[in-house]
Amino acid sequence: MNQHFVREKRIDITTLSNGLMVATEQMPEIATATLGVWVGTGSRHEEPHEHGLSHLIEHMAFKGTARRSARQIAEDIENVGGDINAATSVEYTSYTARVLGENVDVALDVLGDILIHSAFDAGELSREKGVILQEYAAVEDTPDDLIYDAFMETAFAGQAVGRPILGTPETIKSFDEATIRAFLAREYTPGKMVLAAAGDVEHAQIVDLAERLFGAMPAVEARQPEAGRYTGGERRISRKLEQANLVLGLPGLSFKDPNYYAAHLFAHMLGGGLTSRLWHEVRETRGLAYSIDSFHWPFSDCGLFGIGAGTAGSDVRELMDVTLACMVQATGDISEIELIRAKAQMKVALLTALETPGGRMERVARQLLSWGRVVDSEEIVRKVDALEVEHVREAGRALLQGAPTMAAIGPIKALPSLESIASGLRG
């Protein structure tokens, strides 16, 4: 019998006149407050000459404003025992802080300051470009990171959704204050922003602070990014390395697709844990890789399903053959016990994400930006519980119908051709 055990707390939502949404979740048992601003823009919203700009802007947020130096930003937060952070992804950028509940006004004042009044001092901008160039070089020196960038670029060739978030040395060096401010005016608009807070918070107080800090931002019609178009293809990078890193992919689903949860469960059963098929066959039975995993990355209008592994050059061919066979077999004989186990693991992951104010706040902000509403966890659990074995098998068969993407780096001479891989996926 299915058990619906998720309990939602009360979430209050207010939309300011300019379109900015304010969402709070009071958690009486928590003495701290986690709060932040999520912006519905990320690397896929950049034009080619802006490649890497979202990430640079996130870095520059802490480098000084009209009122505060970089040191003062850090001191104002840490003087009240708090911490502050930011992150950039393909579709979102977030600026978050955690403080005691009594200091939410301090945290929001700092967040508002860095979002509205950043100075983009030329000296700070130059230094931060240098930091990001070092970050770029670190990825280039890390094959198991670099290969995923190559994989995305190949799967979505010539599109912003497939470009690495960091940018390139050429674009990073080209950015100036005018470019940054033009991007902010276009993309950081209140209709694409959610201010979310969870923990020891009062909704009315947060709304009042939001109105004071962000209420004067002009309402601007949001610009939609180019729709993601999966292309597929291959990229092979021969390097003198001890190990070959491989990523095999296929077109996946948007998180708005009705078959998303079935596809996600298929990916998990195939290579999502110690009992998954790929882990058991590739790692435990044959010893072909230290680790192997499958993933399903959903975006708002497209997605990507894939498998990543590292192996010795001499084992590349066997690993690929075994992987393809596992994928095809799973579409026909996934069992009830595998499905039950995968559902339980998905529920644990869902609940774990809701056990902290930060996790709850992030979920609310992302859902409001994506759906315009908060999706109750019980709604998600019901959709997962309703899936049967044949739903997941069919989702797997649909995934394997797509044209493959292959990215590989290292000693990869034994890697079969893309045509051979595509044939293997057809069984």
GROMACS .gro file of C-alpha atoms in nm, residues 6-313:
model
  308
    6VAL     CA    1   0.510   1.411   0.336
    7ARG     CA    2   0.386   1.698   0.552
    8GLU     CA    3   0.401   2.049   0.410
    9LYS     CA    4   0.443   2.355   0.623
   10ARG     CA    5   0.262   2.680   0.549
   11ILE     CA    6   0.407   2.883   0.265
   12ASP     CA    7   0.300   3.247   0.226
   13ILE     CA    8   0.342   3.416  -0.112
   14THR     CA    9   0.305   3.783  -0.203
   15THR     CA   10   0.374   3.937  -0.543
   16LEU     CA   11   0.493   4.299  -0.546
   17SER     CA   12   0.342   4.541  -0.794
   18ASN     CA   13   0.648   4.512  -1.019
   19GLY     CA   14   0.616   4.132  -1.037
   20LEU     CA   15   0.877   4.018  -0.786
   21MET     CA   16   0.748   3.724  -0.581
   22VAL     CA   17   0.812   3.698  -0.207
   23ALA     CA   18   0.771   3.355  -0.047
   24THR     CA   19   0.827   3.262   0.316
   25GLU     CA   20   0.797   2.944   0.517
   26GLN     CA   21   0.793   2.988   0.894
   27MET     CA   22   0.958   2.701   1.081
   28PRO     CA   23   0.901   2.760   1.455
   29GLU     CA   24   1.154   2.495   1.558
   30ILE     CA   25   1.436   2.676   1.372
   31ALA     CA   26   1.627   2.967   1.528
   32THR     CA   27   1.802   3.071   1.207
   33ALA     CA   28   1.671   3.217   0.883
   34THR     CA   29   1.790   3.121   0.538
   35LEU     CA   30   1.692   3.364   0.268
   36GLY     CA   31   1.788   3.454  -0.082
   37VAL     CA   32   1.700   3.589  -0.421
   38TRP     CA   33   1.665   3.352  -0.714
   39VAL     CA   34   1.685   3.496  -1.063
   40GLY     CA   35   1.541   3.298  -1.353
   41THR     CA   36   1.843   3.357  -1.569
   42GLY     CA   37   2.163   3.165  -1.618
   43SER     CA   38   2.416   3.068  -1.881
   44ARG     CA   39   2.153   2.974  -2.140
   45HIS     CA   40   2.024   3.334  -2.143
   46GLU     CA   41   2.356   3.469  -2.271
   47GLU     CA   42   2.430   3.581  -2.625
   48PRO     CA   43   2.749   3.435  -2.778
   49HIS     CA   44   2.953   3.744  -2.689
   50GLU     CA   45   2.817   3.721  -2.331
   51HIS     CA   46   2.931   3.362  -2.277
   52GLY     CA   47   3.032   3.333  -1.911
   53LEU     CA   48   2.879   3.665  -1.807
   54SER     CA   49   2.623   3.521  -1.562
   55HIS     CA   50   2.901   3.350  -1.371
   56LEU     CA   51   3.117   3.662  -1.365
   57ILE     CA   52   2.826   3.874  -1.238
   58GLU     CA   53   2.768   3.625  -0.956
   59HIS     CA   54   3.135   3.658  -0.859
   60MET     CA   55   3.129   4.037  -0.880
   61ALA     CA   56   2.827   4.063  -0.648
   62PHE     CA   57   3.060   4.044  -0.347
   63LYS     CA   58   3.324   4.286  -0.474
   64GLY     CA   59   3.171   4.611  -0.357
   65THR     CA   60   2.869   4.837  -0.393
   66ALA     CA   61   2.803   5.208  -0.383
   67ARG     CA   62   2.770   5.176  -0.002
   68ARG     CA   63   2.997   4.886   0.090
   69SER     CA   64   3.344   4.765   0.005
   70ALA     CA   65   3.401   4.392  -0.047
   71ARG     CA   66   3.535   4.378   0.308
   72GLN     CA   67   3.228   4.553   0.447
   73ILE     CA   68   2.993   4.310   0.271
   74ALA     CA   69   3.168   4.020   0.443
   75GLU     CA   70   3.187   4.199   0.778
   76ASP     CA   71   2.821   4.302   0.785
   77ILE     CA   72   2.717   3.940   0.740
   78GLU     CA   73   2.980   3.778   0.962
   79ASN     CA   74   2.939   4.036   1.240
   80VAL     CA   75   2.597   3.881   1.303
   81GLY     CA   76   2.732   3.526   1.268
   82GLY     CA   77   2.596   3.474   0.919
   83ASP     CA   78   2.728   3.351   0.589
   84ILE     CA   79   2.654   3.451   0.231
   85ASN     CA   80   2.692   3.270  -0.099
   86ALA     CA   81   2.590   3.267  -0.464
   87ALA     CA   82   2.568   3.014  -0.746
   88THR     CA   83   2.514   3.008  -1.122
   89SER     CA   84   2.352   2.728  -1.323
   90VAL     CA   85   2.218   2.686  -1.675
   91GLU     CA   86   1.880   2.842  -1.595
   92TYR     CA   87   1.914   3.012  -1.254
   93THR     CA   88   2.138   3.237  -1.049
   94SER     CA   89   2.098   3.257  -0.672
   95TYR     CA   90   2.222   3.486  -0.394
   96THR     CA   91   2.167   3.347  -0.045
   97ALA     CA   92   2.243   3.420   0.319
   98ARG     CA   93   2.189   3.250   0.654
   99VAL     CA   94   2.160   3.443   0.981
  100LEU     CA   95   1.975   3.435   1.311
  101GLY     CA   96   1.608   3.519   1.270
  102GLU     CA   97   1.658   3.851   1.448
  103ASN     CA   98   1.905   3.959   1.177
  104VAL     CA   99   1.703   3.901   0.859
  105ASP     CA  100   1.697   4.276   0.801
  106VAL     CA  101   2.078   4.283   0.789
  107ALA     CA  102   2.098   3.991   0.548
  108LEU     CA  103   1.831   4.131   0.315
  109ASP     CA  104   1.988   4.476   0.318
  110VAL     CA  105   2.318   4.323   0.203
  111LEU     CA  106   2.148   4.108  -0.062
  112GLY     CA  107   1.953   4.406  -0.192
  113ASP     CA  108   2.266   4.616  -0.199
  114ILE     CA  109   2.474   4.367  -0.402
  115LEU     CA  110   2.189   4.304  -0.647
  116ILE     CA  111   2.089   4.666  -0.708
  117HIS     CA  112   2.397   4.874  -0.631
  118SER     CA  113   2.707   4.670  -0.721
  119ALA     CA  114   2.987   4.904  -0.826
  120PHE     CA  115   3.174   4.684  -1.077
  121ASP     CA  116   3.498   4.864  -0.997
  122ALA     CA  117   3.749   4.824  -1.280
  123GLY     CA  118   4.023   4.698  -1.049
  124GLU     CA  119   3.797   4.441  -0.883
  125LEU     CA  120   3.665   4.335  -1.223
  126SER     CA  121   4.016   4.275  -1.353
  127ARG     CA  122   4.110   4.070  -1.048
  128GLU     CA  123   3.796   3.858  -1.064
  129LYS     CA  124   3.850   3.785  -1.431
  130GLY     CA  125   4.189   3.648  -1.328
  131VAL     CA  126   4.026   3.426  -1.066
  132ILE     CA  127   3.778   3.287  -1.319
  133LEU     CA  128   4.055   3.226  -1.573
  134GLN     CA  129   4.229   3.016  -1.307
  135GLU     CA  130   3.901   2.832  -1.250
  136TYR     CA  131   3.879   2.770  -1.625
  137ALA     CA  132   4.236   2.636  -1.631
  138ALA     CA  133   4.157   2.403  -1.340
  139VAL     CA  134   3.872   2.248  -1.541
  140GLU     CA  135   4.101   2.207  -1.843
  141ASP     CA  136   4.342   2.016  -1.617
  142THR     CA  137   4.067   1.790  -1.477
  143PRO     CA  138   3.957   1.537  -1.741
  144ASP     CA  139   3.654   1.410  -1.550
  145ASP     CA  140   3.521   1.768  -1.533
  146LEU     CA  141   3.625   1.874  -1.881
  147ILE     CA  142   3.452   1.580  -2.046
  148TYR     CA  143   3.110   1.684  -1.915
  149ASP     CA  144   3.156   2.032  -2.062
  150ALA     CA  145   3.248   1.870  -2.394
  151PHE     CA  146   2.947   1.642  -2.363
  152MET     CA  147   2.702   1.929  -2.316
  153GLU     CA  148   2.856   2.130  -2.599
  154THR     CA  149   2.818   1.831  -2.830
  155ALA     CA  150   2.465   1.738  -2.725
  156PHE     CA  151   2.342   2.096  -2.781
  157ALA     CA  152   2.586   2.214  -3.046
  158GLY     CA  153   2.599   2.587  -3.116
  159GLN     CA  154   2.350   2.677  -2.840
  160ALA     CA  155   2.376   2.864  -2.513
  161VAL     CA  156   2.215   2.577  -2.319
  162GLY     CA  157   2.513   2.360  -2.412
  163ARG     CA  158   2.792   2.608  -2.347
  164PRO     CA  159   3.007   2.574  -2.030
  165ILE     CA  160   2.896   2.811  -1.755
  166LEU     CA  161   3.246   2.952  -1.703
  167GLY     CA  162   3.282   3.097  -2.054
  168THR     CA  163   3.605   3.102  -2.253
  169PRO     CA  164   3.927   3.299  -2.194
  170GLU     CA  165   3.835   3.524  -2.488
  171THR     CA  166   3.487   3.613  -2.363
  172ILE     CA  167   3.593   3.642  -1.999
  173LYS     CA  168   3.867   3.891  -2.088
  174SER     CA  169   3.627   4.097  -2.302
  175PHE     CA  170   3.370   4.183  -2.034
  176ASP     CA  171   3.346   4.539  -1.908
  177GLU     CA  172   3.108   4.735  -1.687
  178ALA     CA  173   2.886   4.840  -1.977
  179THR     CA  174   2.836   4.478  -2.088
  180ILE     CA  175   2.751   4.374  -1.732
  181ARG     CA  176   2.499   4.653  -1.676
  182ALA     CA  177   2.327   4.590  -2.011
  183PHE     CA  178   2.286   4.221  -1.921
  184LEU     CA  179   2.151   4.304  -1.575
  185ALA     CA  180   1.898   4.551  -1.717
  186ARG     CA  181   1.775   4.288  -1.962
  187GLU     CA  182   1.779   3.976  -1.744
  188TYR     CA  183   1.763   4.076  -1.376
  189THR     CA  184   1.403   4.191  -1.391
  190PRO     CA  185   1.153   4.158  -1.103
  191GLY     CA  186   0.921   3.931  -1.301
  192LYS     CA  187   1.205   3.678  -1.315
  193MET     CA  188   1.298   3.704  -0.946
  194VAL     CA  189   1.183   3.530  -0.629
  195LEU     CA  190   1.282   3.636  -0.281
  196ALA     CA  191   1.242   3.330  -0.061
  197ALA     CA  192   1.300   3.288   0.313
  198ALA     CA  193   1.258   2.996   0.550
  199GLY     CA  194   1.311   2.937   0.920
  200ASP     CA  195   1.263   3.203   1.187
  201VAL     CA  196   1.092   3.454   0.958
  202GLU     CA  197   0.775   3.665   0.956
  203HIS     CA  198   0.611   3.703   0.617
  204ALA     CA  199   0.494   4.062   0.670
  205GLN     CA  200   0.844   4.174   0.771
  206ILE     CA  201   1.004   4.009   0.468
  207VAL     CA  202   0.747   4.165   0.234
  208ASP     CA  203   0.806   4.510   0.383
  209LEU     CA  204   1.182   4.471   0.341
  210ALA     CA  205   1.140   4.342  -0.014
  211GLU     CA  206   0.924   4.641  -0.104
  212ARG     CA  207   1.181   4.882   0.037
  213LEU     CA  208   1.479   4.715  -0.129
  214PHE     CA  209   1.335   4.593  -0.459
  215GLY     CA  210   1.005   4.772  -0.505
  216ALA     CA  211   1.153   5.049  -0.720
  217MET     CA  212   1.286   4.806  -0.979
  218PRO     CA  213   1.097   4.867  -1.305
  219ALA     CA  214   0.874   4.592  -1.441
  220VAL     CA  215   1.026   4.466  -1.766
  221GLU     CA  216   0.883   4.200  -1.993
  222ALA     CA  217   1.087   3.885  -1.954
  223ARG     CA  218   1.281   3.767  -2.258
  224GLN     CA  219   1.261   3.395  -2.331
  225PRO     CA  220   1.580   3.209  -2.420
  226GLU     CA  221   1.628   3.015  -2.741
  227ALA     CA  222   1.453   2.677  -2.720
  228GLY     CA  223   1.693   2.392  -2.658
  229ARG     CA  224   1.750   2.168  -2.962
  230TYR     CA  225   1.930   1.840  -2.900
  231THR     CA  226   2.176   1.770  -3.181
  232GLY     CA  227   2.388   1.477  -3.069
  233GLY     CA  228   2.725   1.392  -3.218
  234GLU     CA  229   3.067   1.309  -3.083
  235ARG     CA  230   3.381   1.468  -2.949
  236ARG     CA  231   3.697   1.268  -2.895
  237ILE     CA  232   3.995   1.423  -2.719
  238SER     CA  233   4.309   1.211  -2.730
  239ARG     CA  234   4.540   1.280  -2.437
  240LYS     CA  235   4.819   1.090  -2.268
  241LEU     CA  236   4.630   1.003  -1.951
  242GLU     CA  237   4.617   0.696  -1.734
  243GLN     CA  238   4.241   0.666  -1.770
  244ALA     CA  239   3.978   0.727  -2.035
  245ASN     CA  240   3.675   0.928  -1.928
  246LEU     CA  241   3.358   0.862  -2.127
  247VAL     CA  242   3.010   1.013  -2.132
  248LEU     CA  243   2.740   0.858  -2.348
  249GLY     CA  244   2.413   1.049  -2.381
  250LEU     CA  245   2.073   1.068  -2.543
  251PRO     CA  246   1.799   1.332  -2.556
  252GLY     CA  247   1.614   1.350  -2.224
  253LEU     CA  248   1.298   1.519  -2.104
  254SER     CA  249   1.203   1.856  -1.959
  255PHE     CA  250   1.091   1.855  -1.598
  256LYS     CA  251   0.755   1.971  -1.738
  257ASP     CA  252   0.715   1.659  -1.953
  258PRO     CA  253   0.447   1.417  -1.820
  259ASN     CA  254   0.693   1.128  -1.858
  260TYR     CA  255   0.971   1.299  -1.663
  261TYR     CA  256   0.942   1.089  -1.346
  262ALA     CA  257   0.937   0.763  -1.542
  263ALA     CA  258   1.252   0.865  -1.729
  264HIS     CA  259   1.416   0.971  -1.404
  265LEU     CA  260   1.338   0.635  -1.243
  266PHE     CA  261   1.475   0.451  -1.547
  267ALA     CA  262   1.803   0.642  -1.518
  268HIS     CA  263   1.823   0.566  -1.147
  269MET     CA  264   1.759   0.195  -1.189
  270LEU     CA  265   2.016   0.178  -1.466
  271GLY     CA  266   2.301   0.348  -1.282
  272GLY     CA  267   2.190   0.544  -0.977
  273GLY     CA  268   2.317   0.342  -0.683
  274LEU     CA  269   2.504   0.038  -0.551
  275THR     CA  270   2.219  -0.192  -0.657
  276SER     CA  271   2.185  -0.041  -1.005
  277ARG     CA  272   2.242  -0.255  -1.311
  278LEU     CA  273   2.547  -0.073  -1.441
  279TRP     CA  274   2.720  -0.061  -1.104
  280HIS     CA  275   2.662  -0.432  -1.051
  281GLU     CA  276   2.764  -0.545  -1.402
  282VAL     CA  277   3.039  -0.298  -1.490
  283ARG     CA  278   3.197  -0.235  -1.153
  284GLU     CA  279   3.126  -0.535  -0.931
  285THR     CA  280   3.106  -0.826  -1.177
  286ARG     CA  281   3.361  -0.724  -1.440
  287GLY     CA  282   3.579  -0.465  -1.266
  288LEU     CA  283   3.581  -0.239  -1.571
  289ALA     CA  284   3.549   0.093  -1.384
  290TYR     CA  285   3.597   0.234  -1.037
  291SER     CA  286   3.262   0.408  -1.075
  292ILE     CA  287   2.987   0.435  -1.332
  293ASP     CA  288   2.660   0.624  -1.307
  294SER     CA  289   2.366   0.735  -1.513
  295PHE     CA  290   2.185   1.067  -1.489
  296HIS     CA  291   1.889   1.256  -1.623
  297TRP     CA  292   1.931   1.635  -1.634
  298PRO     CA  293   1.600   1.814  -1.697
  299PHE     CA  294   1.567   2.175  -1.808
  300SER     CA  295   1.257   2.386  -1.862
  301ASP     CA  296   1.212   2.282  -2.227
  302CYS     CA  297   1.453   1.993  -2.290
  303GLY     CA  298   1.667   1.741  -2.110
  304LEU     CA  299   1.966   1.512  -2.130
  305PHE     CA  300   2.004   1.147  -2.028
  306GLY     CA  301   2.350   1.000  -1.998
  307ILE     CA  302   2.603   0.761  -1.850
  308GLY     CA  303   2.950   0.857  -1.728
  309ALA     CA  304   3.244   0.633  -1.645
  310GLY     CA  305   3.620   0.618  -1.629
  311THR     CA  306   3.824   0.315  -1.733
  312ALA     CA  307   4.160   0.198  -1.861
  313GLY     CA  308   4.223   0.248  -2.230
   0.00000   0.00000   0.00000
